[in-house]
Amino acid sequence: MYLTWASFNNIRMLMMACMPVVIFYLIWLVNTSEGIRSEEGTLLDLVCWPDGNAIPVIITCGAVIAVVIELYGLYQLFKAGLPKKEYDVTNGLFYYVWALIITIIIFLAIMFYSGLQSTIIRAKIKDGITKAMLRYSSHLPSKVAIDRLQTRFHCCGRVAFQEWFYIPWYANGERIDDKTFSDHKFVSDNVPYSCCSMDVLYPCIHHGVTQMGTIYKYNPTTQLTIWNAGCEEKLISEMMSVSWRFNAVMALIIVAMIMQVVAVRYLHTAYRSGLHIGNRITCRAYLLRSVSDTEQPKHAFRKKVFTKKKFHQARTLQWVSVSYRRGHKRYTSSASDGNSSDELLKPIYE
């Protein structure tokens, strides 16, 4: 395609207007990743370390790098509108194109890793919540993780609140292994206080959950005061929602960066061909170097060879048109004599 200075400047100004929008969404990624890391990430990290911080940290690093690259490109596009003698941005636009391509590859890798980790985390959450529940009475970080998990997601137990009936969670210092939990030996119908529902106006009954109460007129079949849902599905659905939200924003950023790569490439090739504010000519711009771009040196080579051959022929004619002496007279062949060999030989036989 061919670009004039008007079209060149319009593309440049349009990109400079759209780049702050891309920077805004990149900053949103950084801010949201930090919030996810401090909330859901911390809970997930306590349950299955270190998956809670891995994805948010990677997204934050990629977004920060992209912000720096976008600011660099904004600066280069601003200088492209200035005189080329003072501010030559040919190399700057070239580096910006490659930086955008590398950023796109990084974001695609992050999206692939996020989708892969979502599948792996699903299996880790199941084992992580079960181990944390078994260590609830003897390991303080596990107790904190389970309490925050149940309070944050309004859940109780991994699948259901009845799982706490087989764990002596209130026996301080007692170590419990997976075999004890798999034997399904009933301990008591008690659940931790973090299972208490905040939607019920009645006092929380978390000891003797299945027993009828006469003091508070408690009936477990109709007035259950703890959360019924399990924490596993709620945590998995929350992490999947966060992953899809991140991937959607990163996909939009990737599309915007691909458009930037195409536009900046056209600007770079036109600018390198000589189009700038001081030389407002019509220049050919291209995305990839075509065959016609490589044929020009061949024509120049042929022209040079033809000129060289022509110069060699002129020297030959000059060598042939020599002067002949006969007596005191001098006979010199003219320029037209070089066209006929008979005329060149005629003075010799006179």
mmCIF file with all atom_site columns, C-alpha atoms in Angstrom, residues 150-276:
data_model
loop_
_atom_site.group_PDB
_atom_site.id
_atom_site.type_symbol
_atom_site.label_atom_id
_atom_site.label_alt_id
_atom_site.label_comp_id
_atom_site.label_asym_id
_atom_site.label_entity_id
_atom_site.label_seq_id
_atom_site.pdbx_PDB_ins_code
_atom_site.Cartn_x
_atom_site.Cartn_y
_atom_site.Cartn_z
_atom_site.occupancy
_atom_site.B_iso_or_equiv
_atom_site.pdbx_formal_charge
_atom_site.auth_seq_id
_atom_site.auth_comp_id
_atom_site.auth_asym_id
_atom_site.auth_atom_id
_atom_site.pdbx_PDB_model_num
ATOM 1   C CA . GLN A 1 150 ? -15.363 -21.361 55.073 1.00 0.00 ? 150 GLN A CA 1
ATOM 2   C CA . THR A 1 151 ? -16.033 -17.765 56.085 1.00 0.00 ? 151 THR A CA 1
ATOM 3   C CA . ARG A 1 152 ? -15.113 -16.310 52.700 1.00 0.00 ? 152 ARG A CA 1
ATOM 4   C CA . PHE A 1 153 ? -17.104 -18.726 50.518 1.00 0.00 ? 153 PHE A CA 1
ATOM 5   C CA . HIS A 1 154 ? -19.963 -19.507 52.939 1.00 0.00 ? 154 HIS A CA 1
ATOM 6   C CA . CYS A 1 155 ? -19.258 -23.221 52.991 1.00 0.00 ? 155 CYS A CA 1
ATOM 7   C CA . CYS A 1 156 ? -18.569 -25.998 55.468 1.00 0.00 ? 156 CYS A CA 1
ATOM 8   C CA . GLY A 1 157 ? -16.345 -29.014 54.865 1.00 0.00 ? 157 GLY A CA 1
ATOM 9   C CA . ARG A 1 158 ? -14.917 -30.109 51.560 1.00 0.00 ? 158 ARG A CA 1
ATOM 10  C CA . VAL A 1 159 ? -18.125 -31.578 50.092 1.00 0.00 ? 159 VAL A CA 1
ATOM 11  C CA . ALA A 1 160 ? -20.595 -31.293 52.981 1.00 0.00 ? 160 ALA A CA 1
ATOM 12  C CA . PHE A 1 161 ? -20.586 -30.295 56.658 1.00 0.00 ? 161 PHE A CA 1
ATOM 13  C CA . GLN A 1 162 ? -21.024 -33.960 57.721 1.00 0.00 ? 162 GLN A CA 1
ATOM 14  C CA . GLU A 1 163 ? -17.305 -34.533 57.039 1.00 0.00 ? 163 GLU A CA 1
ATOM 15  C CA . TRP A 1 164 ? -16.486 -32.730 60.285 1.00 0.00 ? 164 TRP A CA 1
ATOM 16  C CA . PHE A 1 165 ? -18.363 -35.417 62.201 1.00 0.00 ? 165 PHE A CA 1
ATOM 17  C CA . TYR A 1 166 ? -15.478 -37.823 61.530 1.00 0.00 ? 166 TYR A CA 1
ATOM 18  C CA . ILE A 1 167 ? -12.667 -35.442 62.491 1.00 0.00 ? 167 ILE A CA 1
ATOM 19  C CA . PRO A 1 168 ? -11.808 -34.551 66.119 1.00 0.00 ? 168 PRO A CA 1
ATOM 20  C CA . TRP A 1 169 ? -11.091 -30.951 65.118 1.00 0.00 ? 169 TRP A CA 1
ATOM 21  C CA . TYR A 1 170 ? -11.474 -29.674 68.700 1.00 0.00 ? 170 TYR A CA 1
ATOM 22  C CA . ALA A 1 171 ? -8.914  -32.117 70.208 1.00 0.00 ? 171 ALA A CA 1
ATOM 23  C CA . ASN A 1 172 ? -5.824  -29.891 70.469 1.00 0.00 ? 172 ASN A CA 1
ATOM 24  C CA . GLY A 1 173 ? -2.503  -31.602 69.832 1.00 0.00 ? 173 GLY A CA 1
ATOM 25  C CA . GLU A 1 174 ? -3.978  -34.816 68.482 1.00 0.00 ? 174 GLU A CA 1
ATOM 26  C CA . ARG A 1 175 ? -2.513  -35.870 65.139 1.00 0.00 ? 175 ARG A CA 1
ATOM 27  C CA . ILE A 1 176 ? -4.833  -37.506 62.624 1.00 0.00 ? 176 ILE A CA 1
ATOM 28  C CA . ASP A 1 177 ? -3.804  -39.282 59.461 1.00 0.00 ? 177 ASP A CA 1
ATOM 29  C CA . ASP A 1 178 ? -5.678  -39.992 56.242 1.00 0.00 ? 178 ASP A CA 1
ATOM 30  C CA . LYS A 1 179 ? -6.423  -43.567 57.317 1.00 0.00 ? 179 LYS A CA 1
ATOM 31  C CA . THR A 1 180 ? -8.434  -42.377 60.305 1.00 0.00 ? 180 THR A CA 1
ATOM 32  C CA . PHE A 1 181 ? -10.555 -40.178 58.041 1.00 0.00 ? 181 PHE A CA 1
ATOM 33  C CA . SER A 1 182 ? -11.029 -42.945 55.474 1.00 0.00 ? 182 SER A CA 1
ATOM 34  C CA . ASP A 1 183 ? -12.327 -45.339 58.148 1.00 0.00 ? 183 ASP A CA 1
ATOM 35  C CA . HIS A 1 184 ? -15.337 -43.014 58.641 1.00 0.00 ? 184 HIS A CA 1
ATOM 36  C CA . LYS A 1 185 ? -15.298 -43.423 62.379 1.00 0.00 ? 185 LYS A CA 1
ATOM 37  C CA . PHE A 1 186 ? -17.896 -41.147 63.866 1.00 0.00 ? 186 PHE A CA 1
ATOM 38  C CA . VAL A 1 187 ? -16.507 -38.724 66.472 1.00 0.00 ? 187 VAL A CA 1
ATOM 39  C CA . SER A 1 188 ? -19.263 -36.212 67.218 1.00 0.00 ? 188 SER A CA 1
ATOM 40  C CA . ASP A 1 189 ? -21.787 -34.071 65.391 1.00 0.00 ? 189 ASP A CA 1
ATOM 41  C CA . ASN A 1 190 ? -19.782 -30.876 65.867 1.00 0.00 ? 190 ASN A CA 1
ATOM 42  C CA . VAL A 1 191 ? -18.423 -28.410 63.279 1.00 0.00 ? 191 VAL A CA 1
ATOM 43  C CA . PRO A 1 192 ? -16.079 -25.406 63.645 1.00 0.00 ? 192 PRO A CA 1
ATOM 44  C CA . TYR A 1 193 ? -17.501 -21.994 64.387 1.00 0.00 ? 193 TYR A CA 1
ATOM 45  C CA . SER A 1 194 ? -16.468 -20.753 60.929 1.00 0.00 ? 194 SER A CA 1
ATOM 46  C CA . CYS A 1 195 ? -19.280 -22.930 59.512 1.00 0.00 ? 195 CYS A CA 1
ATOM 47  C CA . CYS A 1 196 ? -21.934 -20.738 61.141 1.00 0.00 ? 196 CYS A CA 1
ATOM 48  C CA . SER A 1 197 ? -24.286 -19.129 58.659 1.00 0.00 ? 197 SER A CA 1
ATOM 49  C CA . MET A 1 198 ? -24.602 -15.345 58.681 1.00 0.00 ? 198 MET A CA 1
ATOM 50  C CA . ASP A 1 199 ? -27.947 -15.447 56.905 1.00 0.00 ? 199 ASP A CA 1
ATOM 51  C CA . VAL A 1 200 ? -29.817 -17.035 59.840 1.00 0.00 ? 200 VAL A CA 1
ATOM 52  C CA . LEU A 1 201 ? -31.093 -14.852 62.680 1.00 0.00 ? 201 LEU A CA 1
ATOM 53  C CA . TYR A 1 202 ? -31.072 -17.708 65.181 1.00 0.00 ? 202 TYR A CA 1
ATOM 54  C CA . PRO A 1 203 ? -28.076 -18.419 67.441 1.00 0.00 ? 203 PRO A CA 1
ATOM 55  C CA . CYS A 1 204 ? -25.493 -20.602 65.749 1.00 0.00 ? 204 CYS A CA 1
ATOM 56  C CA . ILE A 1 205 ? -25.676 -24.229 66.805 1.00 0.00 ? 205 ILE A CA 1
ATOM 57  C CA . HIS A 1 206 ? -22.409 -25.834 65.733 1.00 0.00 ? 206 HIS A CA 1
ATOM 58  C CA . HIS A 1 207 ? -22.166 -28.348 68.618 1.00 0.00 ? 207 HIS A CA 1
ATOM 59  C CA . GLY A 1 208 ? -24.670 -31.156 68.450 1.00 0.00 ? 208 GLY A CA 1
ATOM 60  C CA . VAL A 1 209 ? -25.818 -30.118 65.002 1.00 0.00 ? 209 VAL A CA 1
ATOM 61  C CA . THR A 1 210 ? -28.105 -33.131 64.511 1.00 0.00 ? 210 THR A CA 1
ATOM 62  C CA . GLN A 1 211 ? -29.678 -32.990 67.995 1.00 0.00 ? 211 GLN A CA 1
ATOM 63  C CA . MET A 1 212 ? -32.930 -31.301 68.898 1.00 0.00 ? 212 MET A CA 1
ATOM 64  C CA . GLY A 1 213 ? -32.572 -28.217 71.149 1.00 0.00 ? 213 GLY A CA 1
ATOM 65  C CA . THR A 1 214 ? -35.184 -27.147 73.675 1.00 0.00 ? 214 THR A CA 1
ATOM 66  C CA . ILE A 1 215 ? -33.552 -23.918 74.832 1.00 0.00 ? 215 ILE A CA 1
ATOM 67  C CA . TYR A 1 216 ? -33.422 -22.212 71.421 1.00 0.00 ? 216 TYR A CA 1
ATOM 68  C CA . LYS A 1 217 ? -36.205 -24.376 69.981 1.00 0.00 ? 217 LYS A CA 1
ATOM 69  C CA . TYR A 1 218 ? -33.672 -25.756 67.552 1.00 0.00 ? 218 TYR A CA 1
ATOM 70  C CA . ASN A 1 219 ? -34.809 -28.223 64.884 1.00 0.00 ? 219 ASN A CA 1
ATOM 71  C CA . PRO A 1 220 ? -31.956 -29.427 62.579 1.00 0.00 ? 220 PRO A CA 1
ATOM 72  C CA . THR A 1 221 ? -34.339 -30.440 59.812 1.00 0.00 ? 221 THR A CA 1
ATOM 73  C CA . THR A 1 222 ? -35.843 -26.963 59.397 1.00 0.00 ? 222 THR A CA 1
ATOM 74  C CA . GLN A 1 223 ? -33.594 -24.532 61.278 1.00 0.00 ? 223 GLN A CA 1
ATOM 75  C CA . LEU A 1 224 ? -30.026 -25.520 60.388 1.00 0.00 ? 224 LEU A CA 1
ATOM 76  C CA . THR A 1 225 ? -27.744 -22.635 61.354 1.00 0.00 ? 225 THR A CA 1
ATOM 77  C CA . ILE A 1 226 ? -24.587 -23.650 59.426 1.00 0.00 ? 226 ILE A CA 1
ATOM 78  C CA . TRP A 1 227 ? -23.664 -23.567 55.754 1.00 0.00 ? 227 TRP A CA 1
ATOM 79  C CA . ASN A 1 228 ? -24.816 -26.563 53.740 1.00 0.00 ? 228 ASN A CA 1
ATOM 80  C CA . ALA A 1 229 ? -22.589 -26.234 50.671 1.00 0.00 ? 229 ALA A CA 1
ATOM 81  C CA . GLY A 1 230 ? -19.082 -27.669 50.456 1.00 0.00 ? 230 GLY A CA 1
ATOM 82  C CA . CYS A 1 231 ? -15.973 -25.558 49.903 1.00 0.00 ? 231 CYS A CA 1
ATOM 83  C CA . GLU A 1 232 ? -14.421 -27.565 47.070 1.00 0.00 ? 232 GLU A CA 1
ATOM 84  C CA . GLU A 1 233 ? -16.832 -26.626 44.287 1.00 0.00 ? 233 GLU A CA 1
ATOM 85  C CA . LYS A 1 234 ? -17.103 -23.029 45.439 1.00 0.00 ? 234 LYS A CA 1
ATOM 86  C CA . LEU A 1 235 ? -13.339 -22.550 45.480 1.00 0.00 ? 235 LEU A CA 1
ATOM 87  C CA . ILE A 1 236 ? -12.931 -24.234 42.095 1.00 0.00 ? 236 ILE A CA 1
ATOM 88  C CA . SER A 1 237 ? -15.723 -22.179 40.520 1.00 0.00 ? 237 SER A CA 1
ATOM 89  C CA . GLU A 1 238 ? -14.204 -18.993 41.926 1.00 0.00 ? 238 GLU A CA 1
ATOM 90  C CA . MET A 1 239 ? -10.758 -19.795 40.543 1.00 0.00 ? 239 MET A CA 1
ATOM 91  C CA . MET A 1 240 ? -12.242 -20.730 37.159 1.00 0.00 ? 240 MET A CA 1
ATOM 92  C CA . SER A 1 241 ? -14.168 -17.458 37.095 1.00 0.00 ? 241 SER A CA 1
ATOM 93  C CA . VAL A 1 242 ? -11.013 -15.507 37.878 1.00 0.00 ? 242 VAL A CA 1
ATOM 94  C CA . SER A 1 243 ? -9.081  -17.419 35.217 1.00 0.00 ? 243 SER A CA 1
ATOM 95  C CA . TRP A 1 244 ? -11.720 -16.761 32.546 1.00 0.00 ? 244 TRP A CA 1
ATOM 96  C CA . ARG A 1 245 ? -11.848 -13.087 33.489 1.00 0.00 ? 245 ARG A CA 1
ATOM 97  C CA . PHE A 1 246 ? -8.093  -12.731 33.177 1.00 0.00 ? 246 PHE A CA 1
ATOM 98  C CA . ASN A 1 247 ? -8.002  -14.656 29.897 1.00 0.00 ? 247 ASN A CA 1
ATOM 99  C CA . ALA A 1 248 ? -10.776 -12.514 28.394 1.00 0.00 ? 248 ALA A CA 1
ATOM 100 C CA . VAL A 1 249 ? -8.944  -9.274  29.187 1.00 0.00 ? 249 VAL A CA 1
ATOM 101 C CA . MET A 1 250 ? -5.627  -10.668 27.947 1.00 0.00 ? 250 MET A CA 1
ATOM 102 C CA . ALA A 1 251 ? -7.285  -11.849 24.719 1.00 0.00 ? 251 ALA A CA 1
ATOM 103 C CA . LEU A 1 252 ? -8.565  -8.312  24.072 1.00 0.00 ? 252 LEU A CA 1
ATOM 104 C CA . ILE A 1 253 ? -5.097  -6.914  24.777 1.00 0.00 ? 253 ILE A CA 1
ATOM 105 C CA . ILE A 1 254 ? -3.547  -9.441  22.367 1.00 0.00 ? 254 ILE A CA 1
ATOM 106 C CA . VAL A 1 255 ? -5.994  -8.413  19.608 1.00 0.00 ? 255 VAL A CA 1
ATOM 107 C CA . ALA A 1 256 ? -5.156  -4.739  20.207 1.00 0.00 ? 256 ALA A CA 1
ATOM 108 C CA . MET A 1 257 ? -1.428  -5.481  20.098 1.00 0.00 ? 257 MET A CA 1
ATOM 109 C CA . ILE A 1 258 ? -1.755  -7.413  16.840 1.00 0.00 ? 258 ILE A CA 1
ATOM 110 C CA . MET A 1 259 ? -3.442  -4.378  15.298 1.00 0.00 ? 259 MET A CA 1
ATOM 111 C CA . GLN A 1 260 ? -0.629  -2.227  16.665 1.00 0.00 ? 260 GLN A CA 1
ATOM 112 C CA . VAL A 1 261 ? 1.980   -4.490  15.087 1.00 0.00 ? 261 VAL A CA 1
ATOM 113 C CA . VAL A 1 262 ? 0.339   -4.158  11.658 1.00 0.00 ? 262 VAL A CA 1
ATOM 114 C CA . ALA A 1 263 ? -0.063  -0.378  11.906 1.00 0.00 ? 263 ALA A CA 1
ATOM 115 C CA . VAL A 1 264 ? 3.432   0.283   13.264 1.00 0.00 ? 264 VAL A CA 1
ATOM 116 C CA . ARG A 1 265 ? 4.971   -1.949  10.598 1.00 0.00 ? 265 ARG A CA 1
ATOM 117 C CA . TYR A 1 266 ? 3.348   0.122   7.844  1.00 0.00 ? 266 TYR A CA 1
ATOM 118 C CA . LEU A 1 267 ? 4.474   3.331   9.527  1.00 0.00 ? 267 LEU A CA 1
ATOM 119 C CA . HIS A 1 268 ? 8.000   1.992   9.954  1.00 0.00 ? 268 HIS A CA 1
ATOM 120 C CA . THR A 1 269 ? 8.434   0.966   6.304  1.00 0.00 ? 269 THR A CA 1
ATOM 121 C CA . ALA A 1 270 ? 7.002   4.253   5.043  1.00 0.00 ? 270 ALA A CA 1
ATOM 122 C CA . TYR A 1 271 ? 9.164   6.241   7.438  1.00 0.00 ? 271 TYR A CA 1
ATOM 123 C CA . ARG A 1 272 ? 12.246  4.299   6.372  1.00 0.00 ? 272 ARG A CA 1
ATOM 124 C CA . SER A 1 273 ? 11.433  5.007   2.717  1.00 0.00 ? 273 SER A CA 1
ATOM 125 C CA . GLY A 1 274 ? 11.693  8.727   3.423  1.00 0.00 ? 274 GLY A CA 1
ATOM 126 C CA . LEU A 1 275 ? 8.187   9.805   4.416  1.00 0.00 ? 275 LEU A CA 1
ATOM 127 C CA . HIS A 1 276 ? 8.268   12.320  7.286  1.00 0.00 ? 276 HIS A CA 1
#
